[in-house]
Amino acid sequence: MVENNKITRLNRPSEPCYSTPGYHPVKCEWRCIAEKIIERCNCRPIYMEAIRNESICDYLEEQSCASTITDKFYQMRNDDPIYCDCPPLCTETIYTPSVTGSDLGRNFVKAMLKDFGPNQTFEEITSNQSLLTIYLSSLQCTYITTTESYGLVALMSDLGGALGLLLGATFLTVVEALELIYDFILFARVKRRMAKTS
């Protein structure tokens, strides 16, 4: 059973991703490990791609030096992800397998006995034959996409709204203060006139 997931990452300065053809994080890690092994052991394991013109490690060098460097690399990678800079792909499809198994059914084995002839026993067929079926767990594909949670347009809109509110409130406050001063002056004049007439 295979599950299909498609991931699209946002390329950000804080967490970059690569979309360069031919790049893969696993290939990048293998190259990084090879560089560390060549740097410390002065040779490379036979299963690693040549970087320069370095020699291939013999069995003792591979067991004593290269294996130790590889183990340290994965330990350092888990502790410090910047140990080897291999960012993820911007777009990738991940197939997650799920493996199950069971014995061959008796009816299936009986049908196979007819095909293989009477010289084969039930035990020989069940121990030497297997049936492999690969299928998708569902016809659905899970899409995971990272997007900006707070983009430039939203920031400008919020700043503009806050600035408009602040300027609008300030303008209204000035108008109301002028109206209040006008009301005090008008009240004082009316009071003087009333005092003169009485």
PDB file of C-alpha atoms in Angstrom:
ATOM      1  CA  MET A   1       0.000   0.000   0.000  1.00  0.00           C
ATOM      2  CA  VAL A   2       1.424   3.413  -0.949  1.00  0.00           C
ATOM      3  CA  GLU A   3       0.251   6.841   0.233  1.00  0.00           C
ATOM      4  CA  ASN A   4       0.891   9.902  -1.954  1.00  0.00           C
ATOM      5  CA  ASN A   5       1.686  13.363  -0.465  1.00  0.00           C
ATOM      6  CA  LYS A   6       2.695  16.483  -2.404  1.00  0.00           C
ATOM      7  CA  ILE A   7       4.438  19.238  -0.442  1.00  0.00           C
ATOM      8  CA  THR A   8       4.977  22.816  -1.648  1.00  0.00           C
ATOM      9  CA  ARG A   9       7.161  24.967   0.592  1.00  0.00           C
ATOM     10  CA  LEU A  10       7.481  28.753   0.639  1.00  0.00           C
ATOM     11  CA  ASN A  11      11.029  29.940  -0.082  1.00  0.00           C
ATOM     12  CA  ARG A  12      11.780  32.286   2.819  1.00  0.00           C
ATOM     13  CA  PRO A  13      15.064  33.882   3.873  1.00  0.00           C
ATOM     14  CA  SER A  14      14.776  32.257   7.320  1.00  0.00           C
ATOM     15  CA  GLU A  15      14.000  28.774   5.905  1.00  0.00           C
ATOM     16  CA  PRO A  16      15.140  28.521   2.273  1.00  0.00           C
ATOM     17  CA  CYS A  17      14.233  25.713  -0.084  1.00  0.00           C
ATOM     18  CA  TYR A  18      15.694  24.691  -3.461  1.00  0.00           C
ATOM     19  CA  SER A  19      13.939  24.133  -6.760  1.00  0.00           C
ATOM     20  CA  THR A  20      17.102  23.649  -8.840  1.00  0.00           C
ATOM     21  CA  PRO A  21      16.910  20.663 -11.244  1.00  0.00           C
ATOM     22  CA  GLY A  22      19.136  17.787 -10.106  1.00  0.00           C
ATOM     23  CA  TYR A  23      19.205  18.915  -6.472  1.00  0.00           C
ATOM     24  CA  HIS A  24      17.989  16.604  -3.718  1.00  0.00           C
ATOM     25  CA  PRO A  25      18.644  16.940   0.043  1.00  0.00           C
ATOM     26  CA  VAL A  26      19.739  13.286   0.334  1.00  0.00           C
ATOM     27  CA  LYS A  27      22.289  13.734  -2.465  1.00  0.00           C
ATOM     28  CA  CYS A  28      23.507  16.914  -0.737  1.00  0.00           C
ATOM     29  CA  GLU A  29      23.918  15.057   2.578  1.00  0.00           C
ATOM     30  CA  TRP A  30      25.845  12.232   0.907  1.00  0.00           C
ATOM     31  CA  ARG A  31      28.209  14.753  -0.673  1.00  0.00           C
ATOM     32  CA  CYS A  32      28.648  16.463   2.694  1.00  0.00           C
ATOM     33  CA  ILE A  33      29.421  13.124   4.379  1.00  0.00           C
ATOM     34  CA  ALA A  34      31.880  12.260   1.592  1.00  0.00           C
ATOM     35  CA  GLU A  35      33.652  15.617   2.047  1.00  0.00           C
ATOM     36  CA  LYS A  36      33.957  15.038   5.820  1.00  0.00           C
ATOM     37  CA  ILE A  37      35.289  11.494   5.285  1.00  0.00           C
ATOM     38  CA  ILE A  38      37.821  12.637   2.658  1.00  0.00           C
ATOM     39  CA  GLU A  39      38.906  15.512   4.916  1.00  0.00           C
ATOM     40  CA  ARG A  40      39.534  13.271   7.950  1.00  0.00           C
ATOM     41  CA  CYS A  41      40.351   9.848   6.455  1.00  0.00           C
ATOM     42  CA  ASN A  42      42.136  10.919   3.228  1.00  0.00           C
ATOM     43  CA  CYS A  43      40.055   8.380   1.294  1.00  0.00           C
ATOM     44  CA  ARG A  44      36.445   7.673   0.373  1.00  0.00           C
ATOM     45  CA  PRO A  45      34.308   4.519   0.685  1.00  0.00           C
ATOM     46  CA  ILE A  46      33.830   2.661  -2.593  1.00  0.00           C
ATOM     47  CA  TYR A  47      30.055   3.257  -2.561  1.00  0.00           C
ATOM     48  CA  MET A  48      30.445   7.074  -2.453  1.00  0.00           C
ATOM     49  CA  GLU A  49      30.817   9.240  -5.530  1.00  0.00           C
ATOM     50  CA  ALA A  50      34.302  10.656  -6.181  1.00  0.00           C
ATOM     51  CA  ILE A  51      34.638  14.382  -5.532  1.00  0.00           C
ATOM     52  CA  ARG A  52      38.251  14.906  -6.541  1.00  0.00           C
ATOM     53  CA  ASN A  53      40.873  12.304  -7.323  1.00  0.00           C
ATOM     54  CA  GLU A  54      40.936  10.714  -3.849  1.00  0.00           C
ATOM     55  CA  SER A  55      41.748   7.081  -3.227  1.00  0.00           C
ATOM     56  CA  ILE A  56      39.210   4.471  -2.149  1.00  0.00           C
ATOM     57  CA  CYS A  57      39.341   3.381   1.502  1.00  0.00           C
ATOM     58  CA  ASP A  58      40.426  -0.161   2.227  1.00  0.00           C
ATOM     59  CA  TYR A  59      38.296  -2.295   4.553  1.00  0.00           C
ATOM     60  CA  LEU A  60      40.139  -1.279   7.747  1.00  0.00           C
ATOM     61  CA  GLU A  61      40.029   2.460   6.931  1.00  0.00           C
ATOM     62  CA  GLU A  62      36.352   2.210   6.058  1.00  0.00           C
ATOM     63  CA  GLN A  63      35.479   0.434   9.316  1.00  0.00           C
ATOM     64  CA  SER A  64      37.682   2.504  11.627  1.00  0.00           C
ATOM     65  CA  CYS A  65      37.453   5.980  10.116  1.00  0.00           C
ATOM     66  CA  ALA A  66      34.645   6.334   7.554  1.00  0.00           C
ATOM     67  CA  SER A  67      31.977   4.576   9.645  1.00  0.00           C
ATOM     68  CA  THR A  68      32.865   6.702  12.679  1.00  0.00           C
ATOM     69  CA  ILE A  69      32.631   9.919  10.638  1.00  0.00           C
ATOM     70  CA  THR A  70      29.262   8.836   9.185  1.00  0.00           C
ATOM     71  CA  ASP A  71      27.880   8.066  12.660  1.00  0.00           C
ATOM     72  CA  LYS A  72      29.151  11.406  14.003  1.00  0.00           C
ATOM     73  CA  PHE A  73      27.654  13.199  11.000  1.00  0.00           C
ATOM     74  CA  TYR A  74      24.148  11.898  11.672  1.00  0.00           C
ATOM     75  CA  GLN A  75      24.499  12.585  15.388  1.00  0.00           C
ATOM     76  CA  MET A  76      25.634  16.178  14.681  1.00  0.00           C
ATOM     77  CA  ARG A  77      22.890  16.627  12.088  1.00  0.00           C
ATOM     78  CA  ASN A  78      20.246  15.771  14.680  1.00  0.00           C
ATOM     79  CA  ASP A  79      21.830  18.085  17.271  1.00  0.00           C
ATOM     80  CA  ASP A  80      22.767  20.929  14.908  1.00  0.00           C
ATOM     81  CA  PRO A  81      20.899  21.040  11.564  1.00  0.00           C
ATOM     82  CA  ILE A  82      23.285  23.727  10.258  1.00  0.00           C
ATOM     83  CA  TYR A  83      26.167  21.194  10.422  1.00  0.00           C
ATOM     84  CA  CYS A  84      25.540  20.515   6.740  1.00  0.00           C
ATOM     85  CA  ASP A  85      23.444  23.035   4.819  1.00  0.00           C
ATOM     86  CA  CYS A  86      21.034  20.896   2.778  1.00  0.00           C
ATOM     87  CA  PRO A  87      17.686  22.705   2.570  1.00  0.00           C
ATOM     88  CA  PRO A  88      14.566  20.791   1.511  1.00  0.00           C
ATOM     89  CA  LEU A  89      13.030  20.870  -1.963  1.00  0.00           C
ATOM     90  CA  CYS A  90      10.466  23.613  -2.647  1.00  0.00           C
ATOM     91  CA  THR A  91       8.158  21.070  -4.285  1.00  0.00           C
ATOM     92  CA  GLU A  92       8.331  17.351  -3.646  1.00  0.00           C
ATOM     93  CA  THR A  93       6.174  14.266  -3.878  1.00  0.00           C
ATOM     94  CA  ILE A  94       6.526  11.766  -1.052  1.00  0.00           C
ATOM     95  CA  TYR A  95       5.356   8.179  -1.395  1.00  0.00           C
ATOM     96  CA  THR A  96       4.918   6.522   1.999  1.00  0.00           C
ATOM     97  CA  PRO A  97       4.832   2.723   1.739  1.00  0.00           C
ATOM     98  CA  SER A  98       3.014   0.412   4.099  1.00  0.00           C
ATOM     99  CA  VAL A  99       3.953  -3.271   3.992  1.00  0.00           C
ATOM    100  CA  THR A 100       1.737  -6.139   5.103  1.00  0.00           C
ATOM    101  CA  GLY A 101       2.147  -9.861   4.614  1.00  0.00           C
ATOM    102  CA  SER A 102       0.202 -13.085   4.825  1.00  0.00           C
ATOM    103  CA  ASP A 103       0.535 -16.713   3.825  1.00  0.00           C
ATOM    104  CA  LEU A 104      -0.577 -17.817   0.378  1.00  0.00           C
ATOM    105  CA  GLY A 105      -4.151 -19.131   0.391  1.00  0.00           C
ATOM    106  CA  ARG A 106      -4.784 -22.862  -0.036  1.00  0.00           C
ATOM    107  CA  ASN A 107      -6.886 -22.348  -3.190  1.00  0.00           C
ATOM    108  CA  PHE A 108      -4.095 -20.277  -4.752  1.00  0.00           C
ATOM    109  CA  VAL A 109      -1.505 -22.944  -3.906  1.00  0.00           C
ATOM    110  CA  LYS A 110      -3.740 -25.691  -5.360  1.00  0.00           C
ATOM    111  CA  ALA A 111      -3.974 -23.721  -8.621  1.00  0.00           C
ATOM    112  CA  MET A 112      -0.182 -23.336  -8.637  1.00  0.00           C
ATOM    113  CA  LEU A 113       0.255 -27.097  -8.068  1.00  0.00           C
ATOM    114  CA  LYS A 114      -1.556 -27.651 -11.369  1.00  0.00           C
ATOM    115  CA  ASP A 115       0.790 -25.179 -13.143  1.00  0.00           C
ATOM    116  CA  PHE A 116       4.028 -26.523 -11.644  1.00  0.00           C
ATOM    117  CA  GLY A 117       3.140 -30.182 -11.939  1.00  0.00           C
ATOM    118  CA  PRO A 118       2.948 -33.056  -9.516  1.00  0.00           C
ATOM    119  CA  ASN A 119       6.691 -32.948  -8.687  1.00  0.00           C
ATOM    120  CA  GLN A 120       6.205 -29.898  -6.420  1.00  0.00           C
ATOM    121  CA  THR A 121       4.900 -30.288  -2.879  1.00  0.00           C
ATOM    122  CA  PHE A 122       2.652 -27.894  -0.989  1.00  0.00           C
ATOM    123  CA  GLU A 123       5.551 -26.922   1.326  1.00  0.00           C
ATOM    124  CA  GLU A 124       7.927 -26.243  -1.589  1.00  0.00           C
ATOM    125  CA  ILE A 125       5.442 -23.926  -3.271  1.00  0.00           C
ATOM    126  CA  THR A 126       4.571 -21.996  -0.097  1.00  0.00           C
ATOM    127  CA  SER A 127       8.223 -21.572   0.936  1.00  0.00           C
ATOM    128  CA  ASN A 128       9.584 -20.643  -2.521  1.00  0.00           C
ATOM    129  CA  GLN A 129       6.784 -18.514  -3.970  1.00  0.00           C
ATOM    130  CA  SER A 130       5.454 -15.103  -3.082  1.00  0.00           C
ATOM    131  CA  LEU A 131       2.876 -12.781  -4.532  1.00  0.00           C
ATOM    132  CA  LEU A 132       3.484  -9.040  -4.607  1.00  0.00           C
ATOM    133  CA  THR A 133       0.656  -6.553  -5.015  1.00  0.00           C
ATOM    134  CA  ILE A 134       1.328  -2.818  -5.036  1.00  0.00           C
ATOM    135  CA  TYR A 135      -1.576  -0.412  -4.852  1.00  0.00           C
ATOM    136  CA  LEU A 136      -2.374   3.090  -3.636  1.00  0.00           C
ATOM    137  CA  SER A 137      -4.060   3.288  -0.240  1.00  0.00           C
ATOM    138  CA  SER A 138      -6.547   5.703  -1.812  1.00  0.00           C
ATOM    139  CA  LEU A 139      -6.900   7.647  -5.024  1.00  0.00           C
ATOM    140  CA  GLN A 140      -6.613  10.855  -3.035  1.00  0.00           C
ATOM    141  CA  CYS A 141      -3.450  12.906  -2.871  1.00  0.00           C
ATOM    142  CA  THR A 142      -2.687  15.037   0.174  1.00  0.00           C
ATOM    143  CA  TYR A 143      -1.426  18.518  -0.755  1.00  0.00           C
ATOM    144  CA  ILE A 144       0.526  20.423   1.900  1.00  0.00           C
ATOM    145  CA  THR A 145       1.326  24.028   0.952  1.00  0.00           C
ATOM    146  CA  THR A 146       3.059  26.668   3.059  1.00  0.00           C
ATOM    147  CA  THR A 147       1.958  30.240   2.479  1.00  0.00           C
ATOM    148  CA  GLU A 148       2.642  33.615   4.022  1.00  0.00           C
ATOM    149  CA  SER A 149       0.604  34.028   7.170  1.00  0.00           C
ATOM    150  CA  TYR A 150       0.968  37.812   7.065  1.00  0.00           C
ATOM    151  CA  GLY A 151       1.907  39.173   3.655  1.00  0.00           C
ATOM    152  CA  LEU A 152       2.996  42.609   2.489  1.00  0.00           C
ATOM    153  CA  VAL A 153      -0.500  43.542   1.268  1.00  0.00           C
ATOM    154  CA  ALA A 154      -2.044  42.700   4.651  1.00  0.00           C
ATOM    155  CA  LEU A 155       0.673  44.688   6.446  1.00  0.00           C
ATOM    156  CA  MET A 156       0.148  47.768   4.252  1.00  0.00           C
ATOM    157  CA  SER A 157      -3.635  47.519   4.671  1.00  0.00           C
ATOM    158  CA  ASP A 158      -3.357  47.296   8.453  1.00  0.00           C
ATOM    159  CA  LEU A 159      -0.876  50.179   8.637  1.00  0.00           C
ATOM    160  CA  GLY A 160      -3.052  52.297   6.349  1.00  0.00           C
ATOM    161  CA  GLY A 161      -6.141  51.522   8.406  1.00  0.00           C
ATOM    162  CA  ALA A 162      -4.400  52.343  11.683  1.00  0.00           C
ATOM    163  CA  LEU A 163      -2.916  55.542  10.247  1.00  0.00           C
ATOM    164  CA  GLY A 164      -6.312  56.558   8.851  1.00  0.00           C
ATOM    165  CA  LEU A 165      -7.950  55.903  12.202  1.00  0.00           C
ATOM    166  CA  LEU A 166      -5.255  57.878  14.017  1.00  0.00           C
ATOM    167  CA  LEU A 167      -5.428  60.827  11.596  1.00  0.00           C
ATOM    168  CA  GLY A 168      -9.231  60.759  11.587  1.00  0.00           C
ATOM    169  CA  ALA A 169      -9.369  60.660  15.376  1.00  0.00           C
ATOM    170  CA  THR A 170      -6.807  63.484  15.631  1.00  0.00           C
ATOM    171  CA  PHE A 171      -8.740  65.665  13.176  1.00  0.00           C
ATOM    172  CA  LEU A 172     -12.016  65.079  15.044  1.00  0.00           C
ATOM    173  CA  THR A 173     -10.327  65.834  18.361  1.00  0.00           C
ATOM    174  CA  VAL A 174      -8.991  69.165  17.014  1.00  0.00           C
ATOM    175  CA  VAL A 175     -12.433  70.111  15.612  1.00  0.00           C
ATOM    176  CA  GLU A 176     -14.153  69.239  18.899  1.00  0.00           C
ATOM    177  CA  ALA A 177     -11.547  71.196  20.897  1.00  0.00           C
ATOM    178  CA  LEU A 178     -12.124  74.252  18.650  1.00  0.00           C
ATOM    179  CA  GLU A 179     -15.886  73.853  19.069  1.00  0.00           C
ATOM    180  CA  LEU A 180     -15.465  73.683  22.855  1.00  0.00           C
ATOM    181  CA  ILE A 181     -13.343  76.889  22.865  1.00  0.00           C
ATOM    182  CA  TYR A 182     -15.937  78.586  20.635  1.00  0.00           C
ATOM    183  CA  ASP A 183     -18.723  77.500  23.020  1.00  0.00           C
ATOM    184  CA  PHE A 184     -16.800  78.932  26.035  1.00  0.00           C
ATOM    185  CA  ILE A 185     -16.236  82.267  24.248  1.00  0.00           C
ATOM    186  CA  LEU A 186     -19.894  82.429  23.170  1.00  0.00           C
ATOM    187  CA  PHE A 187     -21.040  81.559  26.700  1.00  0.00           C
ATOM    188  CA  ALA A 188     -18.789  84.297  28.171  1.00  0.00           C
ATOM    189  CA  ARG A 189     -20.177  86.964  25.737  1.00  0.00           C
ATOM    190  CA  VAL A 190     -23.763  85.985  26.391  1.00  0.00           C
ATOM    191  CA  LYS A 191     -23.114  86.141  30.129  1.00  0.00           C
ATOM    192  CA  ARG A 192     -21.583  89.673  29.847  1.00  0.00           C
ATOM    193  CA  ARG A 193     -24.513  90.951  27.799  1.00  0.00           C
ATOM    194  CA  MET A 194     -26.951  89.573  30.295  1.00  0.00           C
ATOM    195  CA  ALA A 195     -24.972  91.204  33.123  1.00  0.00           C
ATOM    196  CA  LYS A 196     -25.030  94.613  31.325  1.00  0.00           C
ATOM    197  CA  THR A 197     -28.753  94.493  30.616  1.00  0.00           C
ATOM    198  CA  SER A 198     -29.755  93.598  34.136  1.00  0.00           C
TER     199      SER A 198
END
